Structure formats: structure tokens, C-alpha cells
PDB file of C-alpha atoms and ligand atoms in Angstrom:
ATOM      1  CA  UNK C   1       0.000   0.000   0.000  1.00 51.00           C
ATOM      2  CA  UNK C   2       1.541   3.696  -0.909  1.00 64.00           C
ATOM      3  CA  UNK C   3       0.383   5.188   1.643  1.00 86.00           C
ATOM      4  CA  UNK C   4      -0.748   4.424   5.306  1.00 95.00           C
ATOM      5  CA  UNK C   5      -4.222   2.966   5.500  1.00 97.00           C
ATOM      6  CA  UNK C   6      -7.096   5.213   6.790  1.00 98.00           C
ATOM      7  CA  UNK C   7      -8.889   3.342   9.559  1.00 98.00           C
ATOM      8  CA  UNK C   8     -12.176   5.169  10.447  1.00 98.00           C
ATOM      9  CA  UNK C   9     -13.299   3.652  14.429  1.00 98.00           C
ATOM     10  CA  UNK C  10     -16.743   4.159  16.256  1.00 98.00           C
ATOM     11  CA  UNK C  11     -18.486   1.731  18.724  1.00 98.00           C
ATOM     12  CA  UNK C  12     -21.577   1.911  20.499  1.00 98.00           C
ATOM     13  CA  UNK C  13     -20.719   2.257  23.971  1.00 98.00           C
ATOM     14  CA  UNK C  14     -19.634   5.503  23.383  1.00 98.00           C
ATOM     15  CA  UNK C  15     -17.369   7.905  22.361  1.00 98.00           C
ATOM     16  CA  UNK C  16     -15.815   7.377  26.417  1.00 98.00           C
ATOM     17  CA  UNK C  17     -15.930   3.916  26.522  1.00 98.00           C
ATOM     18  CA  UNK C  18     -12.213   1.998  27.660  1.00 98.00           C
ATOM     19  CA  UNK C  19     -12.907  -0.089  25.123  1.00 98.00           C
ATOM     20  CA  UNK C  20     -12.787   2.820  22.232  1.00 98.00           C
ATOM     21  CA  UNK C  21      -9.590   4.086  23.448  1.00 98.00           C
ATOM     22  CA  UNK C  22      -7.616   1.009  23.911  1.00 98.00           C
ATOM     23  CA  UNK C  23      -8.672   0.000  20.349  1.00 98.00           C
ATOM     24  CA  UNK C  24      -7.321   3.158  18.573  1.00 98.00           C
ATOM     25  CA  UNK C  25      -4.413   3.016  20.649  1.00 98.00           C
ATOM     26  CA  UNK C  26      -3.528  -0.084  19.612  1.00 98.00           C
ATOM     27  CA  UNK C  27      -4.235   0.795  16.024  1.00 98.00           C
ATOM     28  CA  UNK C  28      -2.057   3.395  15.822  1.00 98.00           C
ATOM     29  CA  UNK C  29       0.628   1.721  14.067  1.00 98.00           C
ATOM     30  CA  UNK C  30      -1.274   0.036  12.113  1.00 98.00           C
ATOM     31  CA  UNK C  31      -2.284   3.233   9.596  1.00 98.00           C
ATOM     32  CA  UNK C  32      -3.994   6.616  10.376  1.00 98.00           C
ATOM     33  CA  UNK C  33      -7.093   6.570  12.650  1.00 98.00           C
ATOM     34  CA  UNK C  34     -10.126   8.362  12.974  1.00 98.00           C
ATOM     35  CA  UNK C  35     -12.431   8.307  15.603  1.00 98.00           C
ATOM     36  CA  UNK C  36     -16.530   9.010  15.349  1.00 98.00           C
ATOM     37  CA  UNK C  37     -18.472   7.646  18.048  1.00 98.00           C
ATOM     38  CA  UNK C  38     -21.721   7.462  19.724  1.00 98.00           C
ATOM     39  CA  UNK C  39     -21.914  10.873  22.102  1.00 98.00           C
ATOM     40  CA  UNK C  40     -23.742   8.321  24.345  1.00 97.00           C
ATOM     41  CA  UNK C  41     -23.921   4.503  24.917  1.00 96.00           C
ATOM     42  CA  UNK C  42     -26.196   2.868  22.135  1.00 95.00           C
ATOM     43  CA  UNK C  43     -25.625  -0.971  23.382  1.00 93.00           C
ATOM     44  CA  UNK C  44     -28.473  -2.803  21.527  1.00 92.00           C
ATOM     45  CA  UNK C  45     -29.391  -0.279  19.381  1.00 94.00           C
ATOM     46  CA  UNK C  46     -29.272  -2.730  16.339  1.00 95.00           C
ATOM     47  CA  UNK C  47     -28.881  -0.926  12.974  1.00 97.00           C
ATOM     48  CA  UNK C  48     -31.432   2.591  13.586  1.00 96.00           C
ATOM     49  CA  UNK C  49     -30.686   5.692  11.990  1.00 97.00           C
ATOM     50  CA  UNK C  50     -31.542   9.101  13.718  1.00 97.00           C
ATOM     51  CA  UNK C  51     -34.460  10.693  10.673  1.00 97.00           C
ATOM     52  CA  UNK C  52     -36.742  12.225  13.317  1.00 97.00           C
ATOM     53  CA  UNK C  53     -34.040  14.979  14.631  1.00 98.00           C
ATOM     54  CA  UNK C  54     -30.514  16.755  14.055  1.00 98.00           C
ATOM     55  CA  UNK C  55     -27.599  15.329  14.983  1.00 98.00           C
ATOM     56  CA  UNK C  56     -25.221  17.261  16.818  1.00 98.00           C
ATOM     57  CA  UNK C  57     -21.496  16.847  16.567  1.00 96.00           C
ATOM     58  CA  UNK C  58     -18.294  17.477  18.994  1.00 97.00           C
ATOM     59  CA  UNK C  59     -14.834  17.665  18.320  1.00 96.00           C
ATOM     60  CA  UNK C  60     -12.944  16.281  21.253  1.00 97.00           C
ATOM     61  CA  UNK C  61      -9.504  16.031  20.184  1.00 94.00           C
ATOM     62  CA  UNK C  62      -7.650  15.664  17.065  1.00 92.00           C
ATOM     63  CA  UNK C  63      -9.236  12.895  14.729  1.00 97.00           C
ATOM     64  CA  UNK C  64     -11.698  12.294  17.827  1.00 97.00           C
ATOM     65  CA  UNK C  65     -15.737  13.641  17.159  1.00 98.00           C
ATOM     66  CA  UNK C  66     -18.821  12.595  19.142  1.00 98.00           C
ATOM     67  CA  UNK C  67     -22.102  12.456  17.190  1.00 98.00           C
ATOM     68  CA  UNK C  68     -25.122  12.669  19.630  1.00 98.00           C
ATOM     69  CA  UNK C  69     -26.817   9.596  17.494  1.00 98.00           C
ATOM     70  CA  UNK C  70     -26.212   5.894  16.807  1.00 98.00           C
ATOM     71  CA  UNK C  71     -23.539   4.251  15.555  1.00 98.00           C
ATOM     72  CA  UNK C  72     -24.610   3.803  12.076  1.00 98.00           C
ATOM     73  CA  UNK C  73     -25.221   7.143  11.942  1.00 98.00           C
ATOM     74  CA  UNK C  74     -21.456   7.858  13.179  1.00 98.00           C
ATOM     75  CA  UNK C  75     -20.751   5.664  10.140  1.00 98.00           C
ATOM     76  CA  UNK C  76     -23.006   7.509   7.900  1.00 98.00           C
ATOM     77  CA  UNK C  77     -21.785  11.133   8.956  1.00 98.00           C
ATOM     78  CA  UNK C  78     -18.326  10.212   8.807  1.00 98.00           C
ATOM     79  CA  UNK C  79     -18.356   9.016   5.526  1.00 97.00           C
ATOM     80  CA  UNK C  80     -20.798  11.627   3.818  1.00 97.00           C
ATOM     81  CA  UNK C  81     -19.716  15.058   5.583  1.00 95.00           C
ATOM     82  CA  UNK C  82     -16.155  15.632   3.970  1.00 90.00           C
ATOM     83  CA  UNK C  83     -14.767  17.398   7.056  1.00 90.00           C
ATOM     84  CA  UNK C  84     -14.344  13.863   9.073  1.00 95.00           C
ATOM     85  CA  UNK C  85     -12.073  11.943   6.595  1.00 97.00           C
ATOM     86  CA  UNK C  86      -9.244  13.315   4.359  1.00 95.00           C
ATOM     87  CA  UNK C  87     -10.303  10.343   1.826  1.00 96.00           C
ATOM     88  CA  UNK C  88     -12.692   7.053   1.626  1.00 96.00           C
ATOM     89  CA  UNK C  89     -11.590   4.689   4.444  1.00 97.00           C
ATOM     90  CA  UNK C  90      -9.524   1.512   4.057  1.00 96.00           C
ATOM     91  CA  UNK C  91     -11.217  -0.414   6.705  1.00 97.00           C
ATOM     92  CA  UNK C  92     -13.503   0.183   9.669  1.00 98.00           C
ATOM     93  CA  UNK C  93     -13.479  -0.939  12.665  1.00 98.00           C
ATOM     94  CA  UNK C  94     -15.861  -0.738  15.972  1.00 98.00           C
ATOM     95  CA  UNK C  95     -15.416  -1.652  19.314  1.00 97.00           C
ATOM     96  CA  UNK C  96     -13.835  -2.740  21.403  1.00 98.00           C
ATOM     97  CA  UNK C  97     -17.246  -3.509  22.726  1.00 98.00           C
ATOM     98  CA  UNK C  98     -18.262  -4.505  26.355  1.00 97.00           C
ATOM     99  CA  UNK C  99     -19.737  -7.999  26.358  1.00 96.00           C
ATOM    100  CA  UNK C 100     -20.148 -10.275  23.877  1.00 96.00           C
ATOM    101  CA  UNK C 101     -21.692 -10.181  20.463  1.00 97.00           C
ATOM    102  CA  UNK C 102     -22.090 -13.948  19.856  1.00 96.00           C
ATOM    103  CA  UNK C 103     -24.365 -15.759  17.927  1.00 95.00           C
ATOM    104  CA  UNK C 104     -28.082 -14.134  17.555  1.00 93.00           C
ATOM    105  CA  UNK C 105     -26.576 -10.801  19.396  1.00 94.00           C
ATOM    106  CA  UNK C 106     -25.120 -10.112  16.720  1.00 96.00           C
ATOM    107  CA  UNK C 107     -29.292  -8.824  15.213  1.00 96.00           C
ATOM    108  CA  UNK C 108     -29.249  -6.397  18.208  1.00 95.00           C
ATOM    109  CA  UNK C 109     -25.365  -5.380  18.517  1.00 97.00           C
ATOM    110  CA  UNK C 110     -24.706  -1.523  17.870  1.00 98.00           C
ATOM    111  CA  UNK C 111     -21.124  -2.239  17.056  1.00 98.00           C
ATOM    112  CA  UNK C 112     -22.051  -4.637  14.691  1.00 98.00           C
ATOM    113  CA  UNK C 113     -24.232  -2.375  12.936  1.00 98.00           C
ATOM    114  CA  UNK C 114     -21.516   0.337  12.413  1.00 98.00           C
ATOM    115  CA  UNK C 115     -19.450  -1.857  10.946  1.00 98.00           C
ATOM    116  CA  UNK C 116     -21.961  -3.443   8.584  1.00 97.00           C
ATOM    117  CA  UNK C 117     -23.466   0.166   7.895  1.00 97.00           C
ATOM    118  CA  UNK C 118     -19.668   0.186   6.414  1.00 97.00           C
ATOM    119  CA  UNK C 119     -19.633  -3.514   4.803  1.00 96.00           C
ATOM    120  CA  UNK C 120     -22.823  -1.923   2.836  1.00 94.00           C
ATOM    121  CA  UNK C 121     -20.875  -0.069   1.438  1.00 94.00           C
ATOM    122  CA  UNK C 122     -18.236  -2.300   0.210  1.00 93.00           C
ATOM    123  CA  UNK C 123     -15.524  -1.263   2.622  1.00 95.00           C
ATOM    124  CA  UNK C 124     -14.265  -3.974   4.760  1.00 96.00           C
ATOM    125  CA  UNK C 125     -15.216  -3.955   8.654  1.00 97.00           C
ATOM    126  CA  UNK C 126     -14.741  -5.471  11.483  1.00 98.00           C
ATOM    127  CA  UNK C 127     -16.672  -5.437  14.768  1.00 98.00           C
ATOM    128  CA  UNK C 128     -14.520  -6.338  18.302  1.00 98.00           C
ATOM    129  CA  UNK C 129     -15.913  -7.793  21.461  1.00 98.00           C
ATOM    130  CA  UNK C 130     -14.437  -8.863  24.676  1.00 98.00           C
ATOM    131  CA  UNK C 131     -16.413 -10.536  27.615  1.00 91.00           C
ATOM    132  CA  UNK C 132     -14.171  -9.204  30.382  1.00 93.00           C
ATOM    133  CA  UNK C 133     -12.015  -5.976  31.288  1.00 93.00           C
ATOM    134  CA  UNK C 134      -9.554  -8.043  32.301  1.00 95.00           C
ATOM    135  CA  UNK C 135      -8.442  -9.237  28.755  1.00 96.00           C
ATOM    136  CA  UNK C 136      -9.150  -6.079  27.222  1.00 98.00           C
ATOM    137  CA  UNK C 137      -5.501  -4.487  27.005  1.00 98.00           C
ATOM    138  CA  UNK C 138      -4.348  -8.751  25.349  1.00 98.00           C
ATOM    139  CA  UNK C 139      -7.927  -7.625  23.221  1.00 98.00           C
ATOM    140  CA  UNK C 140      -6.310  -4.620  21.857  1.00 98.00           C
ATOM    141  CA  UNK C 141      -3.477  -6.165  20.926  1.00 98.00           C
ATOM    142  CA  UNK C 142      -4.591  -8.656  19.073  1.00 98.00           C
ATOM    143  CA  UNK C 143      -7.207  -6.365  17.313  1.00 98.00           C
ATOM    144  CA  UNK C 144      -4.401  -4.889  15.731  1.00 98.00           C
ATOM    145  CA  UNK C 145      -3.243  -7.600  14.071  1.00 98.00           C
ATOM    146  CA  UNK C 146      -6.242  -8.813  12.907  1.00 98.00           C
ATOM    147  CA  UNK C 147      -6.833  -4.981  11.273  1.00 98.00           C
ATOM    148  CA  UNK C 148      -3.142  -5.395   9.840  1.00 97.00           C
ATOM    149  CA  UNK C 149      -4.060  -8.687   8.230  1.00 96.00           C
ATOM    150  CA  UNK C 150      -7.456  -7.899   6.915  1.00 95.00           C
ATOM    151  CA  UNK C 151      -5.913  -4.834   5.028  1.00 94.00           C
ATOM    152  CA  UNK C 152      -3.665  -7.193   3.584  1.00 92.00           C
ATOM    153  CA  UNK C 153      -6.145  -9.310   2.620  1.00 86.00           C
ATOM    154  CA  UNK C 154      -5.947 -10.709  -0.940  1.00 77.00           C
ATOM    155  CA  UNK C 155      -7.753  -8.597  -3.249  1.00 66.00           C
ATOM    156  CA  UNK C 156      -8.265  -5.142  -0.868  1.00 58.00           C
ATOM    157  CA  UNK C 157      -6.363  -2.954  -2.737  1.00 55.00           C
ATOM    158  CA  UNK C 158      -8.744  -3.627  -5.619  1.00 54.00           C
ATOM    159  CA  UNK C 159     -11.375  -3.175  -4.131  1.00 51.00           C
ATOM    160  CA  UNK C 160     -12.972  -6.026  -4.702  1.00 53.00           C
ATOM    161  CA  UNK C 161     -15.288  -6.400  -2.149  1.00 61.00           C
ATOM    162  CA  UNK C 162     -16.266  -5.685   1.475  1.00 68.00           C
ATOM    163  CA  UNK C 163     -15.933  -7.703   4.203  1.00 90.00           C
ATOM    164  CA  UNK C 164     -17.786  -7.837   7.578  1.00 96.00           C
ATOM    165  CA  UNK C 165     -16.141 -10.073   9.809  1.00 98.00           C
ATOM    166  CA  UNK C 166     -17.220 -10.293  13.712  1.00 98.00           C
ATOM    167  CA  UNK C 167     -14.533 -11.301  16.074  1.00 98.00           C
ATOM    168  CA  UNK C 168     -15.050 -11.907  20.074  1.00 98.00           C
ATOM    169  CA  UNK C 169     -12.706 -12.350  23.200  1.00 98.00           C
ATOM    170  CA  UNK C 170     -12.726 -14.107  25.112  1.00 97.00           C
ATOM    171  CA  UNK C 171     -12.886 -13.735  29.052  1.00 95.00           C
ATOM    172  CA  UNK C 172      -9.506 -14.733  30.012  1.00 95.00           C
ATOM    173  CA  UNK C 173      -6.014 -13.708  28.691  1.00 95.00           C
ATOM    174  CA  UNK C 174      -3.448 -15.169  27.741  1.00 97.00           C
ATOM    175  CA  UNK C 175      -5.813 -16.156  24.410  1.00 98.00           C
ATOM    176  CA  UNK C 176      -5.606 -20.139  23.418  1.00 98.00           C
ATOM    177  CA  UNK C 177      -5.215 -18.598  19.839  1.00 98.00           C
ATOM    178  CA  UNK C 178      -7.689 -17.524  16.698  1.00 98.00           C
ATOM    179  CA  UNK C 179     -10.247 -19.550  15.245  1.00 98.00           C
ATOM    180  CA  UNK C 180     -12.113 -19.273  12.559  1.00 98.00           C
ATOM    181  CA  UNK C 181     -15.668 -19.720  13.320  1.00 98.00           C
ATOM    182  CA  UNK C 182     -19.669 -19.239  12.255  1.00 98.00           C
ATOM    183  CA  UNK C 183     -22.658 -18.018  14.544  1.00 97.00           C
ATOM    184  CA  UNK C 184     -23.399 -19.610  17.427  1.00 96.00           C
ATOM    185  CA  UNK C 185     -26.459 -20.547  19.524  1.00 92.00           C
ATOM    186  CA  UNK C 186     -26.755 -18.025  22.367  1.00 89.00           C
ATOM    187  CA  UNK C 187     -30.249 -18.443  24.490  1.00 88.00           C
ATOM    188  CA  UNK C 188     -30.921 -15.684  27.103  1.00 86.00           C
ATOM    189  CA  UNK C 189     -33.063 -16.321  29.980  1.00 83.00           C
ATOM    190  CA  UNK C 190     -36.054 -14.080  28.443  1.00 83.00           C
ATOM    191  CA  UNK C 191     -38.291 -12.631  31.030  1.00 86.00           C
ATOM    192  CA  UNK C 192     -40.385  -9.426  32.095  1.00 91.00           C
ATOM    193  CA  UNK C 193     -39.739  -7.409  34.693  1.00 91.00           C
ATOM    194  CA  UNK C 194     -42.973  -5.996  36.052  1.00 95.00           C
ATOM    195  CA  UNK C 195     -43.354  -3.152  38.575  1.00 96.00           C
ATOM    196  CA  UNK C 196     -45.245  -0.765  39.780  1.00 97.00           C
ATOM    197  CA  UNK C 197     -44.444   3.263  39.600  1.00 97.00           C
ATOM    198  CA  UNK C 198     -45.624   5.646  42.429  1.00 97.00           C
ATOM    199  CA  UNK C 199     -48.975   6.429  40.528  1.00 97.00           C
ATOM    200  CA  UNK C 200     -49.944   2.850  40.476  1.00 97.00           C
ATOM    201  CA  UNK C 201     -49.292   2.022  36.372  1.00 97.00           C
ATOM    202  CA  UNK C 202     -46.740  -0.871  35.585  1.00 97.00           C
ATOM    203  CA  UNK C 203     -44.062  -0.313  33.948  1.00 96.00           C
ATOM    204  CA  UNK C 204     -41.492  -3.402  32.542  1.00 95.00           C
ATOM    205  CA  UNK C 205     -37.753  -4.076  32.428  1.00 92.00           C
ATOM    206  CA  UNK C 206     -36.581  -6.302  29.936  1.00 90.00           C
ATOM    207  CA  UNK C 207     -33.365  -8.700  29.388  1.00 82.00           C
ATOM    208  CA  UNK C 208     -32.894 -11.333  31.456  1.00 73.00           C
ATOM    209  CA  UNK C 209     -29.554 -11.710  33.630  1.00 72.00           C
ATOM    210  CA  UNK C 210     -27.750 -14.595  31.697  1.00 75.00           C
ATOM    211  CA  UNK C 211     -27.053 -16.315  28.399  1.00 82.00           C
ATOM    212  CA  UNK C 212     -25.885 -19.679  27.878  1.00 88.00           C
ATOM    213  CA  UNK C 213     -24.443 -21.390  24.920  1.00 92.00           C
ATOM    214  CA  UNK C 214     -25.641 -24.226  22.973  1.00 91.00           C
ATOM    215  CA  UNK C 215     -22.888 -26.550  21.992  1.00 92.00           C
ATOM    216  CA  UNK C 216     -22.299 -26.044  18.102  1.00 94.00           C
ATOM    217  CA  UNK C 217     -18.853 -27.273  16.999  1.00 96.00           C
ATOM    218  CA  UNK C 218     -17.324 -24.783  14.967  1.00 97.00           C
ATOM    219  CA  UNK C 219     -19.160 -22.129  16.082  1.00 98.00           C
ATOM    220  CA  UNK C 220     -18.427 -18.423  17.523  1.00 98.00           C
ATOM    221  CA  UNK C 221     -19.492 -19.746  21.189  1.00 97.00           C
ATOM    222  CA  UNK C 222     -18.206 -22.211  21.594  1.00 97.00           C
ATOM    223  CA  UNK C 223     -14.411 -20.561  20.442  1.00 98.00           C
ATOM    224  CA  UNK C 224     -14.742 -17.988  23.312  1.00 97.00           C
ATOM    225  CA  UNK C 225     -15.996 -20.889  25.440  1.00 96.00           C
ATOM    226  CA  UNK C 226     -12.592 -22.497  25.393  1.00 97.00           C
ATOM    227  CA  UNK C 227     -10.504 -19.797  25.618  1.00 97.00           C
ATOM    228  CA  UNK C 228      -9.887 -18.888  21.550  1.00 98.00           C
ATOM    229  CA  UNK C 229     -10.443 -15.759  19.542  1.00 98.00           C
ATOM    230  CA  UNK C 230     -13.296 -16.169  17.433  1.00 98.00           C
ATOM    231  CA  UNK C 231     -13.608 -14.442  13.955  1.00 98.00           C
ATOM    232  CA  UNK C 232     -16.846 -15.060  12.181  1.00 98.00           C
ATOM    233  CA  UNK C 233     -17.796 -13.588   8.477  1.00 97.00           C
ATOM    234  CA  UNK C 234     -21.272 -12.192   8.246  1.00 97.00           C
ATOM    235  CA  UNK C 235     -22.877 -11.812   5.098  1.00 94.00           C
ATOM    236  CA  UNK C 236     -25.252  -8.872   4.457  1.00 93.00           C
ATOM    237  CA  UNK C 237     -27.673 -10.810   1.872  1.00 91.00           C
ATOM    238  CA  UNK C 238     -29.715 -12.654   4.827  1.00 92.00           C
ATOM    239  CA  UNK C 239     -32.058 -14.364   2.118  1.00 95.00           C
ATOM    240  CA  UNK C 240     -32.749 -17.696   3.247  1.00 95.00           C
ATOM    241  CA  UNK C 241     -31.781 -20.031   0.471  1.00 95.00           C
ATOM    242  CA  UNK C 242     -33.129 -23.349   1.618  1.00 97.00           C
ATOM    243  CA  UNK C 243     -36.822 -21.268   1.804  1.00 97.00           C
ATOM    244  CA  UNK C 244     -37.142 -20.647  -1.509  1.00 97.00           C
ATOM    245  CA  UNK C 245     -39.523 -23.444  -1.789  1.00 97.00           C
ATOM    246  CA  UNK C 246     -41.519 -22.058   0.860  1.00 97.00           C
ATOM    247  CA  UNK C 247     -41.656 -18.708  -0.079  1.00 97.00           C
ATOM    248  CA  UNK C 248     -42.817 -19.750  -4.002  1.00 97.00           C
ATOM    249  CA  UNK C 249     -45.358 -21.925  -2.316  1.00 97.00           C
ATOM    250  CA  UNK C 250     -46.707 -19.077  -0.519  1.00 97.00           C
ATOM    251  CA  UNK C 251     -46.505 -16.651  -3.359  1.00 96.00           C
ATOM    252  CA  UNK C 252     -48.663 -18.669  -5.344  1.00 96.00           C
ATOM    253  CA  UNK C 253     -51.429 -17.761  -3.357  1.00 95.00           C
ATOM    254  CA  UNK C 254     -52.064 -14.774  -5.560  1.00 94.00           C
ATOM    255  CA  UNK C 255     -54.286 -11.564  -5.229  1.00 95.00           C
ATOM    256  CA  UNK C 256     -57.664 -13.237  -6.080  1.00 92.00           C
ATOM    257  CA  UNK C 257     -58.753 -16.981  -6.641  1.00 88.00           C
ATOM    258  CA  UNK C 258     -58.307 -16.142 -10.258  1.00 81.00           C
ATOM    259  CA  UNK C 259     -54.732 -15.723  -9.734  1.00 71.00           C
ATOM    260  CA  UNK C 260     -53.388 -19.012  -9.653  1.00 59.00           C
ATOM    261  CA  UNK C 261     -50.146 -18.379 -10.596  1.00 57.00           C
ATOM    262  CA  UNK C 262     -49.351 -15.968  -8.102  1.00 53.00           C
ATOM    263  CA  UNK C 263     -48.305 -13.032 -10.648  1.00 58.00           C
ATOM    264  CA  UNK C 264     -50.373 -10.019 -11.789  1.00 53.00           C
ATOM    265  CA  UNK C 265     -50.934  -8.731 -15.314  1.00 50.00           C
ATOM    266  CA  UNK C 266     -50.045  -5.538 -16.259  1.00 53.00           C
ATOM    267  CA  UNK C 267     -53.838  -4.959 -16.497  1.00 51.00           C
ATOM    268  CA  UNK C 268     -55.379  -6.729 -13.810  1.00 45.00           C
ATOM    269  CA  UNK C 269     -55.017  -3.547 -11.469  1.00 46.00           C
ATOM    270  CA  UNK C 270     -58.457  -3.402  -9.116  1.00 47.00           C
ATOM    271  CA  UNK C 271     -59.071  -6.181  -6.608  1.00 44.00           C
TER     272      UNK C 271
HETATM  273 MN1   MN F   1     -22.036  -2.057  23.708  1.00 66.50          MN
END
């Protein structure tokens, strides 16, 4: 590469999060950071965009903004208002989140949404996890690399195509080492909260305490369950392929009884 790669970071803890700072530290060497994050945390704020109302943004040091919205709109602003970046990124990178983003998490993660709000757009991405503060700094560190490697991944400099990859920690340092892995099974404890406020109306917490993992061999969970790095490629086409048959099936329903086949003509427009 001729010149140092431009790394564009954001998270959704927020733009004070340890996790943040240890990551761009670490990625320092690696090529020429820039920081826009979440002026707030967004944890489980899935993909959302902020339509409704202005964002507001803070310059807090050099090549380190706050925007007072999501993370995918960090992503958005970042890469649409020209002031943030000196050129389109080479890779970007969120985290290093707090918890896990394992298996079915991965639907409600914030940090993975900045980074696919990136993959969208055919840059590659990666999203960073870690379980426990303890490993965070051994986190860091190995973020780096993997950030190194994916820029030198056969085919970037092309352009070919983006990349979302989603890699965890897990809780304990030193790391057994990096696997490759897919989505896991991760099954929460669902349950409702209920209680009562001082007028008498019921109001609701929800999330339940604890996940555990469903044993899936090659999967992210079970990776981070025995001590190993897991790095998991997400695709952003989540069409089902083996429901094809279903959905054709369904589709042949058609608007009226008349419509066997399921399709309209051009001029069969009232029904
Ligand atoms: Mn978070």
C-alpha cells in the first residue's frame, strides 16, 4: 500500500468507553485513525438511523468527534460530511465492545451495525468484542493484528469487495489462539420485569440476567468458550436459500382466486 491505511473507528458504547480508546491506541501503528463515536452509549441499538431529529457533533480532540446519534449514523456522517475523513476509508473498525456479540446478538449489537453500515458499502469492517475488562488491554493487541491482516487481505487494494467479519474475546487472557468460526447458539433467559411506579401504572424491564451457549462445533461460542479468539464472516444478503420453496409456495397464493399463478398482469389492477 503507498500510503498508510485510513482506519475510520466508532463503537456503540460511546465515544468514552475503555474499550474505544484502547482499540485506537492499539491501532495506531497500524495506519492513520479516525475516531466518530456514539456521544452516548447505544448498546443494543441494532442498525437505527436518527431521521426524526438533528444530529449534533463534537470535536474532542484531534481525529476524535462525538455524534449525539447511533452508531450507524457515526458511520453515515463520517463518511458523507467531507470534514471527518481526508479520503474514503480503508477499513472500519468498531469496538472494542463490552460484552459479547455472539451468535443471535449479533441482530441487536450496535457495534455490529456500524461496521456493517460500512460492509454496505463495500468497505471492509470489522466489529470487536471482549467478555471481560480483564483481557481487554491482550484484546487490543490482538485487534491490531487482525486490522493489519485484513488490510492485507488478498484482493483489498482492488477493491474487490467488502468484508464484515465479527470477532469476540474471550474472558480470560493469555488467548488459546484464533479460530475461525460461524454463529453460534446463544439463548438468554427471556423474562419481564414488572413493577409498579408511584402512581400505580406498571411499567417493565426487559433482558434477562444470563445467556448460555448451545454446543455447536465450529461455532463463535463455543471458540470464546474455550478460551480462543473467534472471527466469524457475516454476510449482508440474509435471504434464506433453503426457503425458496416455501416462499414460491406461498406466493402462489395470488391476489384473487383467479390468480393461480401468483403473478399479476399488467392490467389486472383493481381487486
Ligand atoms: Mn455495547
Amino acid at each position: 500500500m503507498a500510503q498508510r491505511p485510513l482506519i475510520l473507528l466508532s463503537n456503540d458504547d460511546g465515544v468514552e468507553a475503555s474499550g474505544l480508546h484502547a482499540l485506537r491506541e492499539a491501532l495506531m501503528p497500524v495506519g492513520d485513525v479516525v475516531t466518530v463515536a456514539p456521544a452516548t452509549e447505544q448498546s443494543a441499538g441494532s442498525h437505527s438511523l436518527t431521521l426524526h431529529r438533528p444530529l449534533r457533533h463534537r470535536a474532542l480532540g484531534e481525529h476524535l468527534h462525538s455524534v449525539d446519534g447511533t452508531p450507524a449514523d457515526c458511520i453515515y456522517v463520517a463518511l458523507y460530511r467531507d470534514a471527518f475523513l481526508p479520503r474514503w476509508p480503508d477499513l472500519v473498525v468498531s469496538g472494542i465492545n463490552r460484552g459479547y456479540n455472539l451468535g443471535t446478538d449479533v441482530y441487536y449489537s450496535g457495534t455490529v451495525a456500524a461496521a456493517r453500515e460500512a460492509a454496505m458499502r463495500g468497505i471492509p469492517s470489522i466489529a470487536f468484542s471482549c467478555a471481560h475488562k480483564d483481557s481487554l488491554a491482550a484484546a487490543a493487541a490482538v485487534s491490531a493484528r487482525i486490522a493489519a491482516r485484513t488490510l492485507a487481505q488478498p484482493g483489498h487494494e482492488e477493491g474487490e469487495r467488502g468484508s464484515l467479519l465479527n470477532v469476540n474475546y474471550p474472558p480470560r487472557a493469555p488467548f488459546a489462539g484464533v479460530r475461525a468460526t460461524r454463529l453460534g447458539k446463544r439463548v438468554y433467559f427471556d423474562e419481564v420485569e414488572v413493577r409498579e411506579d408511584p402512581r400505580g401504572r406498571e411499567y417493565y424491564w426487559i433482558g434477562g440476567p444470563k445467556a448460555h451457549h448451545e454446543p455447536m462445533d465450529g461455532s463463535d461460542t463455543e471458540a470464546v468458550d474455550e478460551g480462543f479468539v473467534s472471527v466469524t464472516p457475516l454476510q449482508l444478503d440474509t435471504t434464506d436459500a433453503g426457503g425458496l420453496g416455501l416462499a414460491a409456495w406461498v406466493a402462489a397464493v395470488g391476489l384473487c382466486d383467479d390468480d393461480e399463478a401468483g403473478e399479476t398482469s399488467d392490467e389486472g389492477g383493481e381487486s
